[in-house]
């Protein structure tokens, strides 16, 4: 049995489709939804932990990609060196779930790990490279 953690990004036309049902029923996979941010008629994001036969997992991910769902491997953790942060806000612009935001009172960066979907975009956007992605 293999286990993978992936980030799915849905186009609006797929948001109301029962894709986790298909992963379970058609590919015999065990699905654990770690995060989900899906609104009707908008792009949706979901972090899934998928467990099952390696080949079936690959088939399931191919099934998703064939439905125009973007599938990326998810990071295990995001680590931010707050001491070195200059609160420039560059990382907040790419953080779609708003896990990173500037406090409008103090203009300091705040990180709400509960909202993070481990997409890694912040790590790539930080000019100081102080955001680390752990796999
Ligand atoms: S990895 Fe970074 S950009 Fe992505 S959701 Fe988490 S904090 Fe936001
Ligand atoms: S991009 Fe880097 S330096 Fe700028 S606010 Fe984010 S973590 Fe801090």
PDB file of C-alpha atoms and ligand atoms in Angstrom:
ATOM      1  CA  UNK A   1       0.000   0.000   0.000  1.00  0.00           C
ATOM      2  CA  UNK A   2       1.229   3.474  -0.879  1.00  0.00           C
ATOM      3  CA  UNK A   3       0.266   6.862   0.520  1.00  0.00           C
ATOM      4  CA  UNK A   4       0.430  10.215  -1.299  1.00  0.00           C
ATOM      5  CA  UNK A   5      -0.550  13.742  -0.366  1.00  0.00           C
ATOM      6  CA  UNK A   6      -1.675  15.917  -3.275  1.00  0.00           C
ATOM      7  CA  UNK A   7      -3.088  19.384  -3.901  1.00  0.00           C
ATOM      8  CA  UNK A   8      -5.950  19.489  -6.411  1.00  0.00           C
ATOM      9  CA  UNK A   9      -6.934  22.688  -8.184  1.00  0.00           C
ATOM     10  CA  UNK A  10     -10.326  22.511  -9.863  1.00  0.00           C
ATOM     11  CA  UNK A  11     -11.603  24.598 -12.737  1.00  0.00           C
ATOM     12  CA  UNK A  12     -15.088  26.048 -11.997  1.00  0.00           C
ATOM     13  CA  UNK A  13     -16.859  23.454 -14.197  1.00  0.00           C
ATOM     14  CA  UNK A  14     -15.515  20.606 -12.016  1.00  0.00           C
ATOM     15  CA  UNK A  15     -16.277  22.096  -8.606  1.00  0.00           C
ATOM     16  CA  UNK A  16     -19.638  20.337  -8.188  1.00  0.00           C
ATOM     17  CA  UNK A  17     -18.469  16.933  -9.505  1.00  0.00           C
ATOM     18  CA  UNK A  18     -18.155  14.017  -7.040  1.00  0.00           C
ATOM     19  CA  UNK A  19     -14.502  13.256  -7.772  1.00  0.00           C
ATOM     20  CA  UNK A  20     -13.627  11.777  -4.376  1.00  0.00           C
ATOM     21  CA  UNK A  21     -16.524   9.353  -4.820  1.00  0.00           C
ATOM     22  CA  UNK A  22     -14.959   8.161  -8.100  1.00  0.00           C
ATOM     23  CA  UNK A  23     -11.516   7.795  -6.514  1.00  0.00           C
ATOM     24  CA  UNK A  24     -13.022   5.531  -3.856  1.00  0.00           C
ATOM     25  CA  UNK A  25     -15.440   3.572  -6.018  1.00  0.00           C
ATOM     26  CA  UNK A  26     -13.568   3.266  -9.329  1.00  0.00           C
ATOM     27  CA  UNK A  27      -9.979   3.000  -8.049  1.00  0.00           C
ATOM     28  CA  UNK A  28     -10.471   1.439  -4.623  1.00  0.00           C
ATOM     29  CA  UNK A  29      -8.591   4.252  -2.878  1.00  0.00           C
ATOM     30  CA  UNK A  30      -8.861   5.470   0.701  1.00  0.00           C
ATOM     31  CA  UNK A  31      -9.300   9.244   0.707  1.00  0.00           C
ATOM     32  CA  UNK A  32      -8.662  11.625   3.565  1.00  0.00           C
ATOM     33  CA  UNK A  33      -9.600  15.256   2.827  1.00  0.00           C
ATOM     34  CA  UNK A  34      -7.109  17.402   4.759  1.00  0.00           C
ATOM     35  CA  UNK A  35      -8.228  20.812   3.453  1.00  0.00           C
ATOM     36  CA  UNK A  36     -10.933  21.948   1.083  1.00  0.00           C
ATOM     37  CA  UNK A  37     -11.815  25.352  -0.253  1.00  0.00           C
ATOM     38  CA  UNK A  38     -14.481  24.973  -2.877  1.00  0.00           C
ATOM     39  CA  UNK A  39     -17.077  27.523  -3.834  1.00  0.00           C
ATOM     40  CA  UNK A  40     -19.628  27.074  -6.574  1.00  0.00           C
ATOM     41  CA  UNK A  41     -18.607  28.608  -9.920  1.00  0.00           C
ATOM     42  CA  UNK A  42     -15.098  29.414  -8.638  1.00  0.00           C
ATOM     43  CA  UNK A  43     -11.786  27.599  -8.765  1.00  0.00           C
ATOM     44  CA  UNK A  44     -11.602  25.086  -5.916  1.00  0.00           C
ATOM     45  CA  UNK A  45      -8.663  23.646  -3.990  1.00  0.00           C
ATOM     46  CA  UNK A  46      -8.418  20.483  -1.992  1.00  0.00           C
ATOM     47  CA  UNK A  47      -5.583  18.721  -0.185  1.00  0.00           C
ATOM     48  CA  UNK A  48      -6.040  14.969  -0.181  1.00  0.00           C
ATOM     49  CA  UNK A  49      -4.181  12.105   1.391  1.00  0.00           C
ATOM     50  CA  UNK A  50      -4.648   9.100  -0.859  1.00  0.00           C
ATOM     51  CA  UNK A  51      -3.885   5.568   0.193  1.00  0.00           C
ATOM     52  CA  UNK A  52      -4.002   2.448  -1.934  1.00  0.00           C
ATOM     53  CA  UNK A  53      -2.235   0.360  -4.521  1.00  0.00           C
ATOM     54  CA  UNK A  54       0.473   2.495  -6.230  1.00  0.00           C
ATOM     55  CA  UNK A  55      -0.826   1.674  -9.700  1.00  0.00           C
ATOM     56  CA  UNK A  56      -4.409   2.490  -8.717  1.00  0.00           C
ATOM     57  CA  UNK A  57      -3.263   5.801  -7.236  1.00  0.00           C
ATOM     58  CA  UNK A  58      -1.565   6.689 -10.541  1.00  0.00           C
ATOM     59  CA  UNK A  59      -4.730   5.727 -12.433  1.00  0.00           C
ATOM     60  CA  UNK A  60      -6.833   7.829 -10.083  1.00  0.00           C
ATOM     61  CA  UNK A  61      -4.555  10.858 -10.527  1.00  0.00           C
ATOM     62  CA  UNK A  62      -4.661  10.378 -14.299  1.00  0.00           C
ATOM     63  CA  UNK A  63      -8.473  10.300 -14.085  1.00  0.00           C
ATOM     64  CA  UNK A  64      -8.349  13.691 -12.321  1.00  0.00           C
ATOM     65  CA  UNK A  65      -5.909  15.221 -14.824  1.00  0.00           C
ATOM     66  CA  UNK A  66      -8.117  14.048 -17.680  1.00  0.00           C
ATOM     67  CA  UNK A  67     -10.868  16.154 -16.125  1.00  0.00           C
ATOM     68  CA  UNK A  68      -8.685  19.285 -16.225  1.00  0.00           C
ATOM     69  CA  UNK A  69      -7.957  19.076 -12.502  1.00  0.00           C
ATOM     70  CA  UNK A  70      -4.409  20.184 -11.715  1.00  0.00           C
ATOM     71  CA  UNK A  71      -2.661  17.668  -9.441  1.00  0.00           C
ATOM     72  CA  UNK A  72       0.514  18.593  -7.520  1.00  0.00           C
ATOM     73  CA  UNK A  73       2.364  16.721  -4.811  1.00  0.00           C
ATOM     74  CA  UNK A  74       1.744  18.512  -1.507  1.00  0.00           C
ATOM     75  CA  UNK A  75       4.483  19.535   0.867  1.00  0.00           C
ATOM     76  CA  UNK A  76       4.451  18.077   4.382  1.00  0.00           C
ATOM     77  CA  UNK A  77       5.050  21.364   6.122  1.00  0.00           C
ATOM     78  CA  UNK A  78       5.797  25.031   5.505  1.00  0.00           C
ATOM     79  CA  UNK A  79       8.383  26.651   7.777  1.00  0.00           C
ATOM     80  CA  UNK A  80       8.786  30.403   7.973  1.00  0.00           C
ATOM     81  CA  UNK A  81      11.804  32.135   9.559  1.00  0.00           C
ATOM     82  CA  UNK A  82       9.868  34.998  11.159  1.00  0.00           C
ATOM     83  CA  UNK A  83      13.038  36.642  12.571  1.00  0.00           C
ATOM     84  CA  UNK A  84      14.289  37.373   9.076  1.00  0.00           C
ATOM     85  CA  UNK A  85      10.953  38.425   7.563  1.00  0.00           C
ATOM     86  CA  UNK A  86      10.774  42.072   6.387  1.00  0.00           C
ATOM     87  CA  UNK A  87       6.959  41.986   5.996  1.00  0.00           C
ATOM     88  CA  UNK A  88       7.117  42.921   2.338  1.00  0.00           C
ATOM     89  CA  UNK A  89       3.909  41.005   1.599  1.00  0.00           C
ATOM     90  CA  UNK A  90       5.138  39.339  -1.606  1.00  0.00           C
ATOM     91  CA  UNK A  91       4.142  35.916  -0.301  1.00  0.00           C
ATOM     92  CA  UNK A  92       0.628  37.080   0.601  1.00  0.00           C
ATOM     93  CA  UNK A  93      -0.134  37.933  -3.027  1.00  0.00           C
ATOM     94  CA  UNK A  94       0.239  34.311  -4.121  1.00  0.00           C
ATOM     95  CA  UNK A  95      -1.408  32.690  -1.099  1.00  0.00           C
ATOM     96  CA  UNK A  96      -4.925  32.039  -2.366  1.00  0.00           C
ATOM     97  CA  UNK A  97      -6.375  30.526   0.871  1.00  0.00           C
ATOM     98  CA  UNK A  98      -5.073  33.632   2.750  1.00  0.00           C
ATOM     99  CA  UNK A  99      -2.983  31.554   5.148  1.00  0.00           C
ATOM    100  CA  UNK A 100      -0.419  34.354   4.848  1.00  0.00           C
ATOM    101  CA  UNK A 101      -1.605  37.910   5.281  1.00  0.00           C
ATOM    102  CA  UNK A 102      -0.368  41.251   6.540  1.00  0.00           C
ATOM    103  CA  UNK A 103      -2.047  42.450   9.720  1.00  0.00           C
ATOM    104  CA  UNK A 104      -3.645  45.759   8.737  1.00  0.00           C
ATOM    105  CA  UNK A 105      -2.932  47.249  12.167  1.00  0.00           C
ATOM    106  CA  UNK A 106       0.739  46.332  12.535  1.00  0.00           C
ATOM    107  CA  UNK A 107       1.613  45.547   8.851  1.00  0.00           C
ATOM    108  CA  UNK A 108       3.361  42.445  10.138  1.00  0.00           C
ATOM    109  CA  UNK A 109       3.103  39.124   8.360  1.00  0.00           C
ATOM    110  CA  UNK A 110       0.820  36.561   9.986  1.00  0.00           C
ATOM    111  CA  UNK A 111       0.669  32.885   9.102  1.00  0.00           C
ATOM    112  CA  UNK A 112      -2.379  30.729   9.813  1.00  0.00           C
ATOM    113  CA  UNK A 113      -1.171  27.183   9.218  1.00  0.00           C
ATOM    114  CA  UNK A 114      -4.720  25.845   9.525  1.00  0.00           C
ATOM    115  CA  UNK A 115      -5.589  27.491   6.195  1.00  0.00           C
ATOM    116  CA  UNK A 116      -2.421  26.368   4.379  1.00  0.00           C
ATOM    117  CA  UNK A 117      -2.860  23.950   1.486  1.00  0.00           C
ATOM    118  CA  UNK A 118       0.912  23.339   1.101  1.00  0.00           C
ATOM    119  CA  UNK A 119       1.008  24.589  -2.478  1.00  0.00           C
ATOM    120  CA  UNK A 120       4.568  26.041  -2.058  1.00  0.00           C
ATOM    121  CA  UNK A 121       3.824  29.215  -4.008  1.00  0.00           C
ATOM    122  CA  UNK A 122       4.912  31.412  -1.086  1.00  0.00           C
ATOM    123  CA  UNK A 123       8.335  29.750  -0.912  1.00  0.00           C
ATOM    124  CA  UNK A 124       8.959  30.594  -4.561  1.00  0.00           C
ATOM    125  CA  UNK A 125       7.761  34.171  -4.185  1.00  0.00           C
ATOM    126  CA  UNK A 126       9.750  35.229  -1.099  1.00  0.00           C
ATOM    127  CA  UNK A 127      12.704  37.407  -2.216  1.00  0.00           C
ATOM    128  CA  UNK A 128      14.636  36.480   0.933  1.00  0.00           C
ATOM    129  CA  UNK A 129      13.982  32.740   0.539  1.00  0.00           C
ATOM    130  CA  UNK A 130      13.048  32.352   4.192  1.00  0.00           C
ATOM    131  CA  UNK A 131      10.064  30.086   3.591  1.00  0.00           C
ATOM    132  CA  UNK A 132      11.055  26.444   3.591  1.00  0.00           C
ATOM    133  CA  UNK A 133       9.054  23.555   2.251  1.00  0.00           C
ATOM    134  CA  UNK A 134       9.422  20.189   3.952  1.00  0.00           C
ATOM    135  CA  UNK A 135       8.437  17.067   2.011  1.00  0.00           C
TER     136      UNK A 135
HETATM  137  S1  LIG B   1       2.070  26.924   0.938  1.00  0.00           S
HETATM  138 FE1  LIG B   1       2.293  29.118   1.202  1.00  0.00          FE
HETATM  139  S2  LIG B   1       1.130  30.055  -0.493  1.00  0.00           S
HETATM  140 FE2  LIG B   1       0.467  27.913  -0.316  1.00  0.00          FE
HETATM  141  S3  LIG B   1      -1.305  28.005   1.032  1.00  0.00           S
HETATM  142 FE3  LIG B   1       0.453  27.580   2.348  1.00  0.00          FE
HETATM  143  S4  LIG B   1       1.125  29.567   3.056  1.00  0.00           S
HETATM  144 FE4  LIG B   1      -0.224  29.916   1.297  1.00  0.00          FE
HETATM  145  S1  LIG B   2       7.824  37.384   1.008  1.00  0.00           S
HETATM  146 FE1  LIG B   2       9.303  36.685   2.566  1.00  0.00          FE
HETATM  147  S2  LIG B   2      10.057  38.574   3.491  1.00  0.00           S
HETATM  148 FE2  LIG B   2       8.203  39.117   2.359  1.00  0.00          FE
HETATM  149  S3  LIG B   2       6.545  38.965   3.887  1.00  0.00           S
HETATM  150 FE3  LIG B   2       6.675  36.969   2.900  1.00  0.00          FE
HETATM  151  S4  LIG B   2       8.066  35.760   4.202  1.00  0.00           S
HETATM  152 FE4  LIG B   2       8.338  37.899   4.750  1.00  0.00          FE
END
